[in-house]
PDB file of C-alpha atoms in Angstrom:
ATOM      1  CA  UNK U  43       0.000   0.000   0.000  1.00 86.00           C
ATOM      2  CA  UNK U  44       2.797   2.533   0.983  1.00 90.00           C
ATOM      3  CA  UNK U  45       5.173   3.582  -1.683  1.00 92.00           C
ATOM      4  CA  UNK U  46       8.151   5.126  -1.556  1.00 94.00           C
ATOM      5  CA  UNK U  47      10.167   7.628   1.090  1.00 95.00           C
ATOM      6  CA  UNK U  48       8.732  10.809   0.105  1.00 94.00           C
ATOM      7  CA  UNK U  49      10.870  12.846   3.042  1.00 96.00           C
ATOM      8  CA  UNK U  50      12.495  12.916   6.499  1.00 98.00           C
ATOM      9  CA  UNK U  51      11.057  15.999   8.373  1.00 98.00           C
ATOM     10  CA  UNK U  52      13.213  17.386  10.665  1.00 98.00           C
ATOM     11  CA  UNK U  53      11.864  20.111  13.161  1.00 98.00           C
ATOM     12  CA  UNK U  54      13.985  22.462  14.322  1.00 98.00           C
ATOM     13  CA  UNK U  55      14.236  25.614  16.599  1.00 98.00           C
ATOM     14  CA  UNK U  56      16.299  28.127  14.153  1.00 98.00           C
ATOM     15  CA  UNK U  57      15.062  27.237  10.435  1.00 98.00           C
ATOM     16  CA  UNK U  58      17.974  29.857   9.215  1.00 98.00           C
ATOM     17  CA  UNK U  59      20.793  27.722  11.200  1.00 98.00           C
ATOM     18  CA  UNK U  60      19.602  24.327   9.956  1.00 98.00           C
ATOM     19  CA  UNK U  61      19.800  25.608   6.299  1.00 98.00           C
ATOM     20  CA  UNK U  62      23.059  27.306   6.856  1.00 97.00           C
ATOM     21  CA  UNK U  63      24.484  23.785   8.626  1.00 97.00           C
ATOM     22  CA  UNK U  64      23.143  21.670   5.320  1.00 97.00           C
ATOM     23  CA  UNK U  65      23.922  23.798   3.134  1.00 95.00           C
ATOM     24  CA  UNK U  66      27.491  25.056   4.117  1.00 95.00           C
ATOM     25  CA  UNK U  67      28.631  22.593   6.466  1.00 94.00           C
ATOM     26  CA  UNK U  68      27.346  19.273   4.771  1.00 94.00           C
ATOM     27  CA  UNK U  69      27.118  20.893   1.149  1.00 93.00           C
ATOM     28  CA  UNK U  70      23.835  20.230   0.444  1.00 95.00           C
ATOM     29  CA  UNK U  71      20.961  21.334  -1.839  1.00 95.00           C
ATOM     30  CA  UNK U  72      18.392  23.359  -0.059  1.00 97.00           C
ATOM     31  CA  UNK U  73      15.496  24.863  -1.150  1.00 96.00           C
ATOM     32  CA  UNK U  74      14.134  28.521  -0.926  1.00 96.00           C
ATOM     33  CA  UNK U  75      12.009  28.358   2.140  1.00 97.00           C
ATOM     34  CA  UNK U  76       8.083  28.247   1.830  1.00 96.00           C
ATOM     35  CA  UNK U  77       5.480  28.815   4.442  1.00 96.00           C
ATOM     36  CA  UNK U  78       2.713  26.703   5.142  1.00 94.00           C
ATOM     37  CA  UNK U  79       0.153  27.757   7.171  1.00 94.00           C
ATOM     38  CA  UNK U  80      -2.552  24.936   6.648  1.00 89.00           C
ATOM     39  CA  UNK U  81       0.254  23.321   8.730  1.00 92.00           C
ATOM     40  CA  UNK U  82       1.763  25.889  10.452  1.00 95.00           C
ATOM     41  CA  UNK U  83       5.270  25.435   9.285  1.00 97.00           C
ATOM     42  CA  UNK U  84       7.832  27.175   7.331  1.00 98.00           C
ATOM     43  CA  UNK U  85       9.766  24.694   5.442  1.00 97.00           C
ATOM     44  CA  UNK U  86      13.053  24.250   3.384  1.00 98.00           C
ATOM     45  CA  UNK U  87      13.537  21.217   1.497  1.00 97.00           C
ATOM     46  CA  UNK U  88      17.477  19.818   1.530  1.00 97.00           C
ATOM     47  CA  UNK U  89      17.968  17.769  -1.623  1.00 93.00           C
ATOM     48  CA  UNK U  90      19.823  14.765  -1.300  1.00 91.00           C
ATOM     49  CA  UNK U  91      20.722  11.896  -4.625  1.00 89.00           C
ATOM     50  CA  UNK U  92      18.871   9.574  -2.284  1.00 90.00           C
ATOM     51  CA  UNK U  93      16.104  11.030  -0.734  1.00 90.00           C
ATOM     52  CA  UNK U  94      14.817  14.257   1.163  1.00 96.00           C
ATOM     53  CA  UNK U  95      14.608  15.749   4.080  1.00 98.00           C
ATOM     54  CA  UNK U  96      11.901  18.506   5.090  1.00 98.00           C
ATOM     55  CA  UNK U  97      13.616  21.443   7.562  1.00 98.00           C
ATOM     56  CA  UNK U  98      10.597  22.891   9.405  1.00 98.00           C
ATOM     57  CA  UNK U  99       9.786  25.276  12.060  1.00 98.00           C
ATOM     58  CA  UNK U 100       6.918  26.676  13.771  1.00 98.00           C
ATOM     59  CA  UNK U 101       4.772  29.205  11.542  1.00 97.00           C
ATOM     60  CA  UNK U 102       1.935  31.219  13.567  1.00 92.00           C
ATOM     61  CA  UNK U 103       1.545  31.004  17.186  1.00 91.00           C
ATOM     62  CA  UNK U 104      -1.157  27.611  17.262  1.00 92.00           C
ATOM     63  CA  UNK U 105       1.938  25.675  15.237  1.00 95.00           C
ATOM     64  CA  UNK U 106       1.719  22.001  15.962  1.00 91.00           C
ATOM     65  CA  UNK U 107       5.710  22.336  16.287  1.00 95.00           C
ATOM     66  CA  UNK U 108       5.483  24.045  19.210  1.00 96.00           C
ATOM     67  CA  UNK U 109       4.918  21.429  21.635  1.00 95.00           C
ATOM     68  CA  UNK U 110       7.047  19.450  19.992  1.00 96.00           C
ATOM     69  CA  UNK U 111      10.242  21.671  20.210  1.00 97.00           C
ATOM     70  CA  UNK U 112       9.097  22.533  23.517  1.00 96.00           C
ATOM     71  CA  UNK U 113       9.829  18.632  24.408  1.00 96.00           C
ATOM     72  CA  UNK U 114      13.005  18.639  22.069  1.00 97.00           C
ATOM     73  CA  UNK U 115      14.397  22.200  22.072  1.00 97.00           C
ATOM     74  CA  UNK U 116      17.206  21.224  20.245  1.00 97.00           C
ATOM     75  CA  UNK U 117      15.000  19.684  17.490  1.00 97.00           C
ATOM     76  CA  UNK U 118      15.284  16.103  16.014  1.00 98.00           C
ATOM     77  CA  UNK U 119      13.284  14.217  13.648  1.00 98.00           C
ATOM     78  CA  UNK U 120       9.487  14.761  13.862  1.00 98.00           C
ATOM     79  CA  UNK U 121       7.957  12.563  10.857  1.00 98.00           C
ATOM     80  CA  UNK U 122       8.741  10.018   7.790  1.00 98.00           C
ATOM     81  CA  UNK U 123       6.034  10.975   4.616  1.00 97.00           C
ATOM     82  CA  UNK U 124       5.250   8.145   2.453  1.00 97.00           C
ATOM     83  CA  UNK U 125       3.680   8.086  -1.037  1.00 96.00           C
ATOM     84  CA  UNK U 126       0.246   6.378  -1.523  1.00 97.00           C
ATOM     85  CA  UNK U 127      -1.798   6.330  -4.828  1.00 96.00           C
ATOM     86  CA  UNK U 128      -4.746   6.564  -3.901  1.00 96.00           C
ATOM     87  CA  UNK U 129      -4.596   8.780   0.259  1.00 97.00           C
ATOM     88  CA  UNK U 130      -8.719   8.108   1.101  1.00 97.00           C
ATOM     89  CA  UNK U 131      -8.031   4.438   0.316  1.00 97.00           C
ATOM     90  CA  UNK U 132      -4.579   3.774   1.892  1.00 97.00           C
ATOM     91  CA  UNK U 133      -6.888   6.064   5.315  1.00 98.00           C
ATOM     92  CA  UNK U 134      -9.733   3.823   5.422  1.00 97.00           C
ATOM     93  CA  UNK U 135      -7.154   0.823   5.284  1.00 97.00           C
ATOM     94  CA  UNK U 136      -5.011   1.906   7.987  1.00 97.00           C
ATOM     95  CA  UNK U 137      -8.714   2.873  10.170  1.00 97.00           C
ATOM     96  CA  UNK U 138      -9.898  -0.567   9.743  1.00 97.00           C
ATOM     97  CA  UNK U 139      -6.373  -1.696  10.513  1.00 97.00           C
ATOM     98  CA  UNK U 140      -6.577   0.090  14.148  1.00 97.00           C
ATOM     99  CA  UNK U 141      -4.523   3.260  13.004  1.00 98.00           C
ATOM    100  CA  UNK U 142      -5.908   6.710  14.622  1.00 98.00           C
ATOM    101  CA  UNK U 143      -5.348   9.448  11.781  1.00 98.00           C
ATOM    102  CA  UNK U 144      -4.684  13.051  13.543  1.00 96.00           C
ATOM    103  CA  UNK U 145      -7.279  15.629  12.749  1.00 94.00           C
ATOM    104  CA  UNK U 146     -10.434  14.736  11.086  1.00 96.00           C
ATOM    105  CA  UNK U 147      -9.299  12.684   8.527  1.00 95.00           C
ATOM    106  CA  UNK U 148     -10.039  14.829   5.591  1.00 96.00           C
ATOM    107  CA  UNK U 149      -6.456  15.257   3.646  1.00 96.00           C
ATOM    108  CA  UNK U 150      -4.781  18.684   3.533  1.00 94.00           C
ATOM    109  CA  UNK U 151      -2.830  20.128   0.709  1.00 92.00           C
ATOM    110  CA  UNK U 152       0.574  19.440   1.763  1.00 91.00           C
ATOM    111  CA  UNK U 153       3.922  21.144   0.555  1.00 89.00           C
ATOM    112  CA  UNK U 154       3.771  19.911  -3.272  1.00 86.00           C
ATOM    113  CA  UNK U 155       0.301  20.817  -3.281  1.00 90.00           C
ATOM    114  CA  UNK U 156      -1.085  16.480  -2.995  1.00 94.00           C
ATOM    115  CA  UNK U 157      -2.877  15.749  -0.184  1.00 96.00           C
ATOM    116  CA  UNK U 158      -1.652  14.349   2.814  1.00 96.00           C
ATOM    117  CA  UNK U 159      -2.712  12.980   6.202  1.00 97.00           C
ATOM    118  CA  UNK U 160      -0.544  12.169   9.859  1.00 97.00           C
ATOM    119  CA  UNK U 161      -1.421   9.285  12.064  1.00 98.00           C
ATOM    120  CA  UNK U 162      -0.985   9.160  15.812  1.00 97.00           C
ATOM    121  CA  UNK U 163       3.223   7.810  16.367  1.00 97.00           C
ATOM    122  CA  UNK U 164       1.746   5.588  19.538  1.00 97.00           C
ATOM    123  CA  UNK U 165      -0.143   3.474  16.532  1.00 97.00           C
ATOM    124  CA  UNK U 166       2.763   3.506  14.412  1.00 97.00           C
ATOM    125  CA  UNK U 167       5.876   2.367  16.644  1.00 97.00           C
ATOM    126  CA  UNK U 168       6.760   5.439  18.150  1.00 96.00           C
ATOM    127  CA  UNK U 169       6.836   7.538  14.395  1.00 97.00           C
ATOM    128  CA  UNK U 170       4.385  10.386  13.376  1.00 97.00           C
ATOM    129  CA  UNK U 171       4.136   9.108   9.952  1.00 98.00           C
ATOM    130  CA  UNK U 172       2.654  10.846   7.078  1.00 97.00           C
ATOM    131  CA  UNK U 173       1.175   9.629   3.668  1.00 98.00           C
ATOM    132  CA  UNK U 174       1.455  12.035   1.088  1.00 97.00           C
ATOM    133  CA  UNK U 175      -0.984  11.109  -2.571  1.00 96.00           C
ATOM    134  CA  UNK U 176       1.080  10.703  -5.631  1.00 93.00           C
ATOM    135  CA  UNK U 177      -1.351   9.411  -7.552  1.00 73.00           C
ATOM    136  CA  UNK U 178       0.150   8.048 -11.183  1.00 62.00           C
ATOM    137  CA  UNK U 179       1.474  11.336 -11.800  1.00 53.00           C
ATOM    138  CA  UNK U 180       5.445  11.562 -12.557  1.00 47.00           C
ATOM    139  CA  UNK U 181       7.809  13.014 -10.252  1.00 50.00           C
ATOM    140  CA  UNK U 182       8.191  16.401 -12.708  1.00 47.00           C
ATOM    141  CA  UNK U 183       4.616  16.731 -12.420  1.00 48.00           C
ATOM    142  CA  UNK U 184       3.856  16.871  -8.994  1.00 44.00           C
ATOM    143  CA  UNK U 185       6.357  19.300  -8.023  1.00 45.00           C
ATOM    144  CA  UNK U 186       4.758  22.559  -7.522  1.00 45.00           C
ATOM    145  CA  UNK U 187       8.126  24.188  -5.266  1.00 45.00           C
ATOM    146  CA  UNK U 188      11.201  23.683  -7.522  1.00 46.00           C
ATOM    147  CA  UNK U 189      14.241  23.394  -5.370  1.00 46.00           C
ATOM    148  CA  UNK U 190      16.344  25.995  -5.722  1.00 45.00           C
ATOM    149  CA  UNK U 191      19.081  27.309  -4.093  1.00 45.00           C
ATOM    150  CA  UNK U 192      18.594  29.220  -0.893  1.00 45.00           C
ATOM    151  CA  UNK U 193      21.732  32.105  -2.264  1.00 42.00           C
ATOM    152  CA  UNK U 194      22.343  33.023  -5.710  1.00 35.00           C
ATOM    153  CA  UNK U 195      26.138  32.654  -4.773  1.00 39.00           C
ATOM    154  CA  UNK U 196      25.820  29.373  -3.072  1.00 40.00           C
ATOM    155  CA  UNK U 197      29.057  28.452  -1.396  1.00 40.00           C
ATOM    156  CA  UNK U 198      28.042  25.015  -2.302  1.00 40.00           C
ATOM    157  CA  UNK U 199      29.870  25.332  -5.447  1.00 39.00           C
ATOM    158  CA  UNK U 200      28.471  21.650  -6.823  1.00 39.00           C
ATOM    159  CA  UNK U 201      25.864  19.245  -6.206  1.00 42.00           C
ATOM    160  CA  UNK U 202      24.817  15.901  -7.108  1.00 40.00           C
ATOM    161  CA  UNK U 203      21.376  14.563  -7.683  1.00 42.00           C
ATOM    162  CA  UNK U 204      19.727  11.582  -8.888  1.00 39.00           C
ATOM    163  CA  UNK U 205      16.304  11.769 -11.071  1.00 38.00           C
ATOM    164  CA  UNK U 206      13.641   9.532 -10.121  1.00 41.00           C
ATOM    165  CA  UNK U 207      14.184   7.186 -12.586  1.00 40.00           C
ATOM    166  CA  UNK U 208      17.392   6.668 -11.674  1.00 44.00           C
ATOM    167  CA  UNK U 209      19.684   9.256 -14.038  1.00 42.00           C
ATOM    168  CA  UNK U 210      22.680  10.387 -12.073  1.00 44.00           C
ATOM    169  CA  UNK U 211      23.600  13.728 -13.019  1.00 45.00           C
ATOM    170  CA  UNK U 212      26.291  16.583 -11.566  1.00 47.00           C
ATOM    171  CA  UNK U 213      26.132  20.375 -11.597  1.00 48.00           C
ATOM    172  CA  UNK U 214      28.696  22.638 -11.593  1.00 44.00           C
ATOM    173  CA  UNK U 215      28.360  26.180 -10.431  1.00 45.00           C
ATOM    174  CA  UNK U 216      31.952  27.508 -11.228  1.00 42.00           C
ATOM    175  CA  UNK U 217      32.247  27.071 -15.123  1.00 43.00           C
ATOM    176  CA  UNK U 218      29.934  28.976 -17.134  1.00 46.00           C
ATOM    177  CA  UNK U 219      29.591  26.703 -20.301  1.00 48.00           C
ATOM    178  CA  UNK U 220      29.728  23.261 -21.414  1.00 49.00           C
ATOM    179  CA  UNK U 221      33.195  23.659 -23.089  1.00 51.00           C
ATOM    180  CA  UNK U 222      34.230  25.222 -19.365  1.00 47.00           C
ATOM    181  CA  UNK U 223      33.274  21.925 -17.803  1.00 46.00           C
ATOM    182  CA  UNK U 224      34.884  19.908 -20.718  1.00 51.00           C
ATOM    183  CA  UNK U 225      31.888  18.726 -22.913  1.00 48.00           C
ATOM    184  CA  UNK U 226      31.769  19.157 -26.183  1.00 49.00           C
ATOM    185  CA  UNK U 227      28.645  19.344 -28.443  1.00 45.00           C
TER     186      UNK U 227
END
């Protein structure tokens, strides 16, 4: 029923500091953050060839993330998303199944704009898990917030990334054109 990893969310106390940390420290590929206030968060996405990992922090003063930093001031990892096909079907599964969903079980546009749903982490081994709908469209096609780099001049002068269907691919930031970077047409 579940599909793949969508994301690691991470909540943390200082959203500017945890981008600055993966993006100069470990050399990652974050993303321009974007508030959400359906959810009350403000998230940046950190790009990695294998999967990804939602940064978020408390938006608005009724933020869900409060409590939880309040428990774990220093942060630390708050849910795993999976993709579903089909989000009322893979709900009513996981009801019948003994699973309490959080909220009143009506899905909520999530970050890529699909809808997604939480259930309770004392039904799920101790993990807030989300399911995020795919539905059969392609990666490219759900992706309403391109990553893109949080500075124009990135100190993260390269990155590597891997396409969904498996297509490796590396980007240089410090040569200009393909005959800079040794390719030839």
């Amino acid at each position: 029923m579940i599909g793949n990893l969508s994301h690691i969310a991470i909540a943390v106390p200082d959203l500017d500091a945890a981008i600055n940390q993966y993006e100069n420290i470990f050399g990652a590929f974050v993303s321009t953050p974007s508030d959400l206030p359906s959810h009350g968060v403000r998230i940046a996405m950190v790009k990695l060839p294998n999967t990804t990992i939602e940064l978020i922090t408390p938006l608005g003063k009724t933020s869900p993330l409060k409590n939880f930093l309040k428990k774990n001031p220093e942060g630390g990892i708050h849910h795993l998303c999976y993709e579903v096909l089909n989000i009322s079907k893979a709900r009513d599964t996981l009801i019948a199944a003994g699973l309490r969903v959080i909220g009143d079980g009506v899905p909520t546009p999530g970050y890529h704009g699909n809808p997604v749903l939480f259930f309770h982490p004392k039904d799920c081994l101790g993990a807030l898990i989300e399911l995020e709908e795919i539905g059969l469209l392609k990666d490219h096609e759900r992706h309403t917030h391109p990553i893109q780099p949080v500075h124009s001049s990135s100190p993260s002068e390269s990155f590597r990334g891997t396409e969904s269907i498996g297509i490796s691919f590396d980007v240089d930031f410090k040569n200009k054109t393909p005959e800079d970077n040794g390719e030839r047409e």
